[in-house]
mmCIF file of C-alpha atoms in Angstrom:
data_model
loop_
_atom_site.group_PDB
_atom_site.id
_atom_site.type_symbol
_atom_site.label_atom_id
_atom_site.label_comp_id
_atom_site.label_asym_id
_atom_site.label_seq_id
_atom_site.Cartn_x
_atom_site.Cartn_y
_atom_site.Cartn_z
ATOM 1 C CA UNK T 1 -41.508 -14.898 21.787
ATOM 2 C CA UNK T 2 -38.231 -16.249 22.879
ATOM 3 C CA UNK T 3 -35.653 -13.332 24.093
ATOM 4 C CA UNK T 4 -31.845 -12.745 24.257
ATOM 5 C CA UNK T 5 -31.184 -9.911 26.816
ATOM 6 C CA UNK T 6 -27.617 -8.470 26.105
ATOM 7 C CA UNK T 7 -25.448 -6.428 28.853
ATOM 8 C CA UNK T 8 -23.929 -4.007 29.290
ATOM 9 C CA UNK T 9 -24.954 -1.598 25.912
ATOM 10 C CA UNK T 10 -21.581 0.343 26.565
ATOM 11 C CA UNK T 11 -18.161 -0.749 28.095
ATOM 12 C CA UNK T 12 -15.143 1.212 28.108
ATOM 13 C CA UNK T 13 -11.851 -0.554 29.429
ATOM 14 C CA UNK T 14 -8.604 0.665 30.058
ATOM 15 C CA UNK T 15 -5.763 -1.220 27.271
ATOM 16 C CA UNK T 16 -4.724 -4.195 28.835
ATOM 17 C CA UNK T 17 -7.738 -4.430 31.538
ATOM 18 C CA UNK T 18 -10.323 -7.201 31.227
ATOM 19 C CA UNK T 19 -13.966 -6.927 29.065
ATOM 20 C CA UNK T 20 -17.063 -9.172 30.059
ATOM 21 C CA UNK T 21 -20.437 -9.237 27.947
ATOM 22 C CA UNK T 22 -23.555 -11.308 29.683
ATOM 23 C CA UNK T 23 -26.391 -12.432 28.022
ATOM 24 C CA UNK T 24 -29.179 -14.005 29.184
ATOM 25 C CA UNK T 25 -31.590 -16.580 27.015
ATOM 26 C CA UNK T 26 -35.430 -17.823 27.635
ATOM 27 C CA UNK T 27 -35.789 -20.734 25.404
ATOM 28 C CA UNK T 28 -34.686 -23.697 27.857
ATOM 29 C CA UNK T 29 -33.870 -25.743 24.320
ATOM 30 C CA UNK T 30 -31.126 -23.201 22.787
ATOM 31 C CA UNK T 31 -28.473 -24.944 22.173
ATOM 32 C CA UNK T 32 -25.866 -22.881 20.054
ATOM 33 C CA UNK T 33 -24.133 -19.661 21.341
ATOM 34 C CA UNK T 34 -22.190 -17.642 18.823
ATOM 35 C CA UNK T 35 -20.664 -14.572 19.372
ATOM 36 C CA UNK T 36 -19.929 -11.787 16.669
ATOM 37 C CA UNK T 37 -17.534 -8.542 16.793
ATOM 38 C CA UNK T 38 -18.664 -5.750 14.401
ATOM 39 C CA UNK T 39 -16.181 -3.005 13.606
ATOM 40 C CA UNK T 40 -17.515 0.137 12.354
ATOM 41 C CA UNK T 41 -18.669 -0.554 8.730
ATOM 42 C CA UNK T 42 -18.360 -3.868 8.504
ATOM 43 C CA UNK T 43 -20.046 -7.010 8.405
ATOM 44 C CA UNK T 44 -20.478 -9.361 11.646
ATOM 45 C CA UNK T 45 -17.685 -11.514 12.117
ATOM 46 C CA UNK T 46 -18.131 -14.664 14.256
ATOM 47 C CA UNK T 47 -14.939 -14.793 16.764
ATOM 48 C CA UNK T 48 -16.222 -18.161 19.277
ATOM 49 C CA UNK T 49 -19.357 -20.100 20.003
ATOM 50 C CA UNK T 50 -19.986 -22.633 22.476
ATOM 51 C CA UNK T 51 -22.301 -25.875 22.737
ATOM 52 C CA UNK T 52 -24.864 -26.509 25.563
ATOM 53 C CA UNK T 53 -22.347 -29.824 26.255
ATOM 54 C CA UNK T 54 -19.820 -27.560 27.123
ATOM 55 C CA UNK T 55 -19.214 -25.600 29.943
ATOM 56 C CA UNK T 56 -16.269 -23.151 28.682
ATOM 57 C CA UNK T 57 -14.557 -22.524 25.695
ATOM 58 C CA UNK T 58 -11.275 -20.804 25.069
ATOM 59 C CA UNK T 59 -9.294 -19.295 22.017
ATOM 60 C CA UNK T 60 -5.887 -17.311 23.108
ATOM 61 C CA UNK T 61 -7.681 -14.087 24.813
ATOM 62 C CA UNK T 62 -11.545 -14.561 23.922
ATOM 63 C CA UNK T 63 -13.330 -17.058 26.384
ATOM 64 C CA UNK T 64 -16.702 -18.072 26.467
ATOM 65 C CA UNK T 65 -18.916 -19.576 29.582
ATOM 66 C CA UNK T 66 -22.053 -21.177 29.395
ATOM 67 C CA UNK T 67 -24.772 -21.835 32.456
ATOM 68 C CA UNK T 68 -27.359 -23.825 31.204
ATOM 69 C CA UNK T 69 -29.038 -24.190 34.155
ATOM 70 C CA UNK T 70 -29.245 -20.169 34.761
ATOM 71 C CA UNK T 71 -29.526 -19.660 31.273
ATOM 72 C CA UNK T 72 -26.907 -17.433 30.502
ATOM 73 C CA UNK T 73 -23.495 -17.191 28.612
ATOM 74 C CA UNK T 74 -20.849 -14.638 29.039
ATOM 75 C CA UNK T 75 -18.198 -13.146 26.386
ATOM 76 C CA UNK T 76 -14.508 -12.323 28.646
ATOM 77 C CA UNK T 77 -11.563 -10.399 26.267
ATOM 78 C CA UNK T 78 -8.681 -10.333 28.393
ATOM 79 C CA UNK T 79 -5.327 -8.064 28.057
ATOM 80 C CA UNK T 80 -7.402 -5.916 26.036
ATOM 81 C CA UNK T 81 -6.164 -4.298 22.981
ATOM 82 C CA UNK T 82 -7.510 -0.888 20.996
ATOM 83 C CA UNK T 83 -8.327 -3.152 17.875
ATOM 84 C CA UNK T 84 -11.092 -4.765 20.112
ATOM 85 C CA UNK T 85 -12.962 -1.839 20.071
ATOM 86 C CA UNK T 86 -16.240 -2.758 18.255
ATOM 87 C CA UNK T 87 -19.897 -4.131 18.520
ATOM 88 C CA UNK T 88 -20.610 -7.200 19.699
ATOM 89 C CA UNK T 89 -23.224 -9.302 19.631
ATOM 90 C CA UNK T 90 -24.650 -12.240 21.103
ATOM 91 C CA UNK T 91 -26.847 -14.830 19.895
ATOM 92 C CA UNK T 92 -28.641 -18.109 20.910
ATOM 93 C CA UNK T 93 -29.905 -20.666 18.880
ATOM 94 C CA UNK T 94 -34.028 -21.106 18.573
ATOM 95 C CA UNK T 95 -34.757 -24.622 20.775
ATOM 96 C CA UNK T 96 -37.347 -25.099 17.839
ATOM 97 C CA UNK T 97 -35.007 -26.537 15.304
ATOM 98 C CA UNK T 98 -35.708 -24.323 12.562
ATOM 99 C CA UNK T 99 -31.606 -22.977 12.637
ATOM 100 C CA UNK T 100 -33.029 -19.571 12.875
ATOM 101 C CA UNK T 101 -30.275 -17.560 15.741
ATOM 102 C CA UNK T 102 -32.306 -14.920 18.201
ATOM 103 C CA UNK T 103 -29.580 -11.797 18.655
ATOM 104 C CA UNK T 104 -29.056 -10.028 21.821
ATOM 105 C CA UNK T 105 -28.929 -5.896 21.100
ATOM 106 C CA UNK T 106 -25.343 -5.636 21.078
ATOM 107 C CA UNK T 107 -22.525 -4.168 23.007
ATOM 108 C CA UNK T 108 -20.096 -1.369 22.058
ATOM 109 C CA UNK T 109 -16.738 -1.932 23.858
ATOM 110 C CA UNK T 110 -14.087 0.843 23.204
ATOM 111 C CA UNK T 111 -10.877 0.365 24.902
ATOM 112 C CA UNK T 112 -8.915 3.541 25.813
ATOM 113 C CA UNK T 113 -5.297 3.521 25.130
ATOM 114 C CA UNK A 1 -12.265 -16.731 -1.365
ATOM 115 C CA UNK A 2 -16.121 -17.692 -1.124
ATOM 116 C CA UNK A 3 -18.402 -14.797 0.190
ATOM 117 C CA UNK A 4 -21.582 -13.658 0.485
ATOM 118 C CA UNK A 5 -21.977 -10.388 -1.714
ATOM 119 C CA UNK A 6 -24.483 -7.992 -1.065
ATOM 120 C CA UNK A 7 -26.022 -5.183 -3.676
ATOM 121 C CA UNK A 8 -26.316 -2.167 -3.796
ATOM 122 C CA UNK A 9 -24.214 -1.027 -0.882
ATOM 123 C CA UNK A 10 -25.986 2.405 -0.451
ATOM 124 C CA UNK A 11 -28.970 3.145 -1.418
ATOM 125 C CA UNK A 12 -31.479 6.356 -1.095
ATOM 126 C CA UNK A 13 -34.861 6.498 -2.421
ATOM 127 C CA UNK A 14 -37.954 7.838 -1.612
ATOM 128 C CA UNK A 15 -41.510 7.040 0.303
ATOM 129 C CA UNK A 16 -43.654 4.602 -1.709
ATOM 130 C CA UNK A 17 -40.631 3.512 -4.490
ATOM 131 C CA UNK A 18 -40.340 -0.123 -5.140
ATOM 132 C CA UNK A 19 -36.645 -1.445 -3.481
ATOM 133 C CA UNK A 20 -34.752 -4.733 -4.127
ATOM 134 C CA UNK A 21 -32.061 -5.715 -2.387
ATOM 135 C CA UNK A 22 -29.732 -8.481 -3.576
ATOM 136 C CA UNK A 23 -28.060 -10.996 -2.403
ATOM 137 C CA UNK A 24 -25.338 -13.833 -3.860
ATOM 138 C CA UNK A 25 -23.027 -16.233 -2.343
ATOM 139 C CA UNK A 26 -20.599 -18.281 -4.090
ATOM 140 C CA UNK A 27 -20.351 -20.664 -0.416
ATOM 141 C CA UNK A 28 -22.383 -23.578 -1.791
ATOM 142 C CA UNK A 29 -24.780 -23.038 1.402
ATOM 143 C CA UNK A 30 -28.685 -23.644 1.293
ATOM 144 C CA UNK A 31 -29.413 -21.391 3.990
ATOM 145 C CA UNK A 32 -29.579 -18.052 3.662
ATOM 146 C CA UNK A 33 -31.601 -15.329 5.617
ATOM 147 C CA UNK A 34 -32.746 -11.361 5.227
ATOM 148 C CA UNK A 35 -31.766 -9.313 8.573
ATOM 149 C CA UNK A 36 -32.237 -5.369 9.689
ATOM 150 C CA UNK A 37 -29.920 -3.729 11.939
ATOM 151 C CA UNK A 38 -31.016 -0.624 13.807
ATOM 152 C CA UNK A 39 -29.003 1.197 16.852
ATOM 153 C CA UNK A 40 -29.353 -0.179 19.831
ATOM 154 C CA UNK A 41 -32.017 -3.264 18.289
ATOM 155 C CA UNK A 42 -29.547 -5.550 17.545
ATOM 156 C CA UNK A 43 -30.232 -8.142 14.226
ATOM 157 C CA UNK A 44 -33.769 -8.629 13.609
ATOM 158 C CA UNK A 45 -34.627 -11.768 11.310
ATOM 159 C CA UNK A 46 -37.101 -10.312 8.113
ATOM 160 C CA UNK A 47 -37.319 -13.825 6.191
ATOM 161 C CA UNK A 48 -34.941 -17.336 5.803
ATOM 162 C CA UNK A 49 -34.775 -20.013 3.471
ATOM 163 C CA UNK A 50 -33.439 -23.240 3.863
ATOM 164 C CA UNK A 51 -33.700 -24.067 -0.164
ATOM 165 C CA UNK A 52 -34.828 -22.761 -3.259
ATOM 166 C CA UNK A 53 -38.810 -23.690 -2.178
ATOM 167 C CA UNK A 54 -38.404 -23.175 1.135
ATOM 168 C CA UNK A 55 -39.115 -19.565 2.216
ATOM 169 C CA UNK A 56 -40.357 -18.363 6.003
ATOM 170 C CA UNK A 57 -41.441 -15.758 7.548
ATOM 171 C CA UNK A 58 -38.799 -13.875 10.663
ATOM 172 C CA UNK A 59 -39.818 -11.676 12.976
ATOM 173 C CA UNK A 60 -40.356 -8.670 11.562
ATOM 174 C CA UNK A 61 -41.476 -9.986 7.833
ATOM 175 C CA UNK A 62 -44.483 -7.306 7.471
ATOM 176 C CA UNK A 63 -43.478 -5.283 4.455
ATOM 177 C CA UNK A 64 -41.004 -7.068 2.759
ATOM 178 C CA UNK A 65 -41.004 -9.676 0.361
ATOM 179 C CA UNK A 66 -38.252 -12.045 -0.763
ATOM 180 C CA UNK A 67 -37.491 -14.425 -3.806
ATOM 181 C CA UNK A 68 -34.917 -17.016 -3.697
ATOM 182 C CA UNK A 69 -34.135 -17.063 -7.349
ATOM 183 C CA UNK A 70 -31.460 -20.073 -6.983
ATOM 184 C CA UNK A 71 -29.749 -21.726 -4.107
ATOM 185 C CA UNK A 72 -26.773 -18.697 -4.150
ATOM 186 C CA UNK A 73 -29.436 -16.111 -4.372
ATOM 187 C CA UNK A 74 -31.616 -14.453 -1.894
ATOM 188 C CA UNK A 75 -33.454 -11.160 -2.510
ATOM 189 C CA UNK A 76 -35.199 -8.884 -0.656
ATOM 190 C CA UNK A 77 -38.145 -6.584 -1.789
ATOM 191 C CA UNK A 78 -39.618 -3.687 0.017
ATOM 192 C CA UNK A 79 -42.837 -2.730 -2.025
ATOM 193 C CA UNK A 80 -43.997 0.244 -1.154
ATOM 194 C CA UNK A 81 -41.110 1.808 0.946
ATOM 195 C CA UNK A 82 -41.510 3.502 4.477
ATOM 196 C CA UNK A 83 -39.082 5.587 6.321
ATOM 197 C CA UNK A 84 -39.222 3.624 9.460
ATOM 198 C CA UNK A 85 -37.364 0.826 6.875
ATOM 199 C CA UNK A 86 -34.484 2.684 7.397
ATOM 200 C CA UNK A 87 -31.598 0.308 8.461
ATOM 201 C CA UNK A 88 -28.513 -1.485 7.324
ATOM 202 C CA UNK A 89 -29.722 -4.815 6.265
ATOM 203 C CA UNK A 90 -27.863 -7.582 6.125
ATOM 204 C CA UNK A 91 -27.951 -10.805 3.954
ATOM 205 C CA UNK A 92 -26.001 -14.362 5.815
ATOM 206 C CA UNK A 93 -25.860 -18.223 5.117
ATOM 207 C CA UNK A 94 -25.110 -21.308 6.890
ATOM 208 C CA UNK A 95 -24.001 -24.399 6.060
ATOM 209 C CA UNK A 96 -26.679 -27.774 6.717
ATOM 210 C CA UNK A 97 -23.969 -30.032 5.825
ATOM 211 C CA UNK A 98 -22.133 -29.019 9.047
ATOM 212 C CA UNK A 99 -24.810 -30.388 11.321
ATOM 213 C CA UNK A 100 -27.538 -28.614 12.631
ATOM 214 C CA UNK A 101 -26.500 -24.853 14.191
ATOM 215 C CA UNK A 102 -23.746 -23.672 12.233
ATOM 216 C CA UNK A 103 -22.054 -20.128 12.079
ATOM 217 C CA UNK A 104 -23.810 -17.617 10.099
ATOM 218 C CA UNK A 105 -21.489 -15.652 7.287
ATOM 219 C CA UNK A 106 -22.571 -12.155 6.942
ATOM 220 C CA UNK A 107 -22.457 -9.833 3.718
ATOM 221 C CA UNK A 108 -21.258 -6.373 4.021
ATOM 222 C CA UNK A 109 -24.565 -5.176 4.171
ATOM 223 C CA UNK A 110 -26.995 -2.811 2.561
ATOM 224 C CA UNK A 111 -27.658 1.086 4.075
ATOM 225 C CA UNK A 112 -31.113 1.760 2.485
ATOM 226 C CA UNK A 113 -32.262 5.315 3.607
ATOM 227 C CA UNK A 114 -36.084 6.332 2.745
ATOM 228 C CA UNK A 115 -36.873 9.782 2.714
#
C-alpha cells in the first residue's frame, strides 16, 4: 500500500536553533501535504500544508518545501521556542481521490532552553 | 466555537466487553473518519464516511465496526474487545465544500485501555 516515511523519530534543538522534519511519499498522485503539531494530551492541530503546485510555503517561523519530483516534503521551525516542543506529524494525501490522508509516524521535537 | 467532541475520554474495560466510542461535531462537515494512535505508529485510518450511507473500510478496519447515525455523528464499535486495541483513538472531519483535500479537525480523543 502507499507509504509516508517520517524522519527523524526524535529531535532535540537548542532554543533559538533551527528544527527540520523530512518525509518521504510513494504515491506519485498525492497531492495535499498537511502538517500537524501534537502537544502532550491533546488533539492534532494542523499548523501549514502545501499543494503539489507549489514549491514552498511560509507562515512567520513554520515553512514548508515540497519536491514533487523526489517525492518528498520537509517541515523547517526556525528561532525555535520551548512551546514547540511536541509531536508532529506528517501526512500526504491518497492520489486515489477518496480524501483519505496516509500519516507519517511522527516526530517528537523538544527544544532545550 | 464548532468542534468535534469525542466520548468517553477514558475508558477501561475488560477482554471480550462490547465498546462504543462516540463521536459528534457541530462543523456542518460530511466527512468524518475513525483513527488509532499508538507510539511510534503514527495515525492509522480504522473506517471514513463521506455521508450518512457512505461508510469504508481504512486500513486497519478488522475488529471494529462503525455507524454513522447522522451527518454530525460517527461511532465506533469494538465488539468483542482485545488488548492489542489499546490506543488513543481519535475521531476528525473535513469539509467537501472546500474542494477536494481539505484539513482534517481532530477531537480530543479517546484512551480506551483493555485489560
Amino acid at each position: 500500500g502507499e507509504n509516508v516515511e517520517q524522519h527523524p523519530s526524535t529531535l532535540s534543538v537548542q532554543e533559538g536553533d533551527s528544527a527540520v522534519i523530512k518525509c518521504t511519499y510513494s504515491d506519485s498522485a498525492s497531492n495535499y501535504f498537511p502538517w500537524y503539531k501534537q502537544e502532550l494530551g491533546k488533539r492534532p492541530q494542523l499548523i501549514i500544508d502545501i499543494r503539489s503546485n507549489v514549491g514552498e510555503k511560509k507562515d512567520q517561523r513554520i515553512a514548508v518545501t515540497l519536491n514533487k519530483t523526489a517525492k518528498h516534503f520537509s517541515l523547517h521551525i526556525t528561532e525555535t521556542q520551548p512551546e514547540d516542543s511536541a509531536v508532529y506529524f506528517c501526512a500526504a494525501s491518497d492520489g486515489s481521490g477518496t480524501y483519505k490522508y496516509i500519516f507519517g509516524t511522527g516526530t517528537r521535537l523538544k527544544v532545550l532552553a | 466555537d464548532a468542534d468535534v467532541t469525542q466520548t468517553p475520554r477514558n475508558r477501561i474495560t475488560k477482554t471480550g466487553k462490547r465498546i462504543m466510542l462516540e463521536c459528534s461535531q457541530t462543523k456542518g462537515h460530511d466527512r468524518m473518519y475513525w483513527y488509532r494512535q499508538d507510539p511510534g505508529l503514527g495515525l492509522r485510518l480504522i473506517y471514513y464516511s463521506f455521508d450518512v450511507k457512505d461508510i469504508n473500510k481504512g486500513e486497519i478496519s478488522d475488529g471494529y465496526s462503525v455507524s454513522r447515525q447522522a451527518q454530525a455523528k460517527f461511532s465506533l464499535s469494538l465488539e468483542s474487545a482485545i488488548p492489542n486495541q489499546t490506543a488513543l483513538y481519535f475521531c476528525a472531519t473535513s469539509d467537501p465544500r472546500l474542494g477536494s483535500n481539505q484539513p482534517q479537525h481532530f477531537g480530543d480523543g479517546t484512551r480506551l485501555s483493555i485489560l
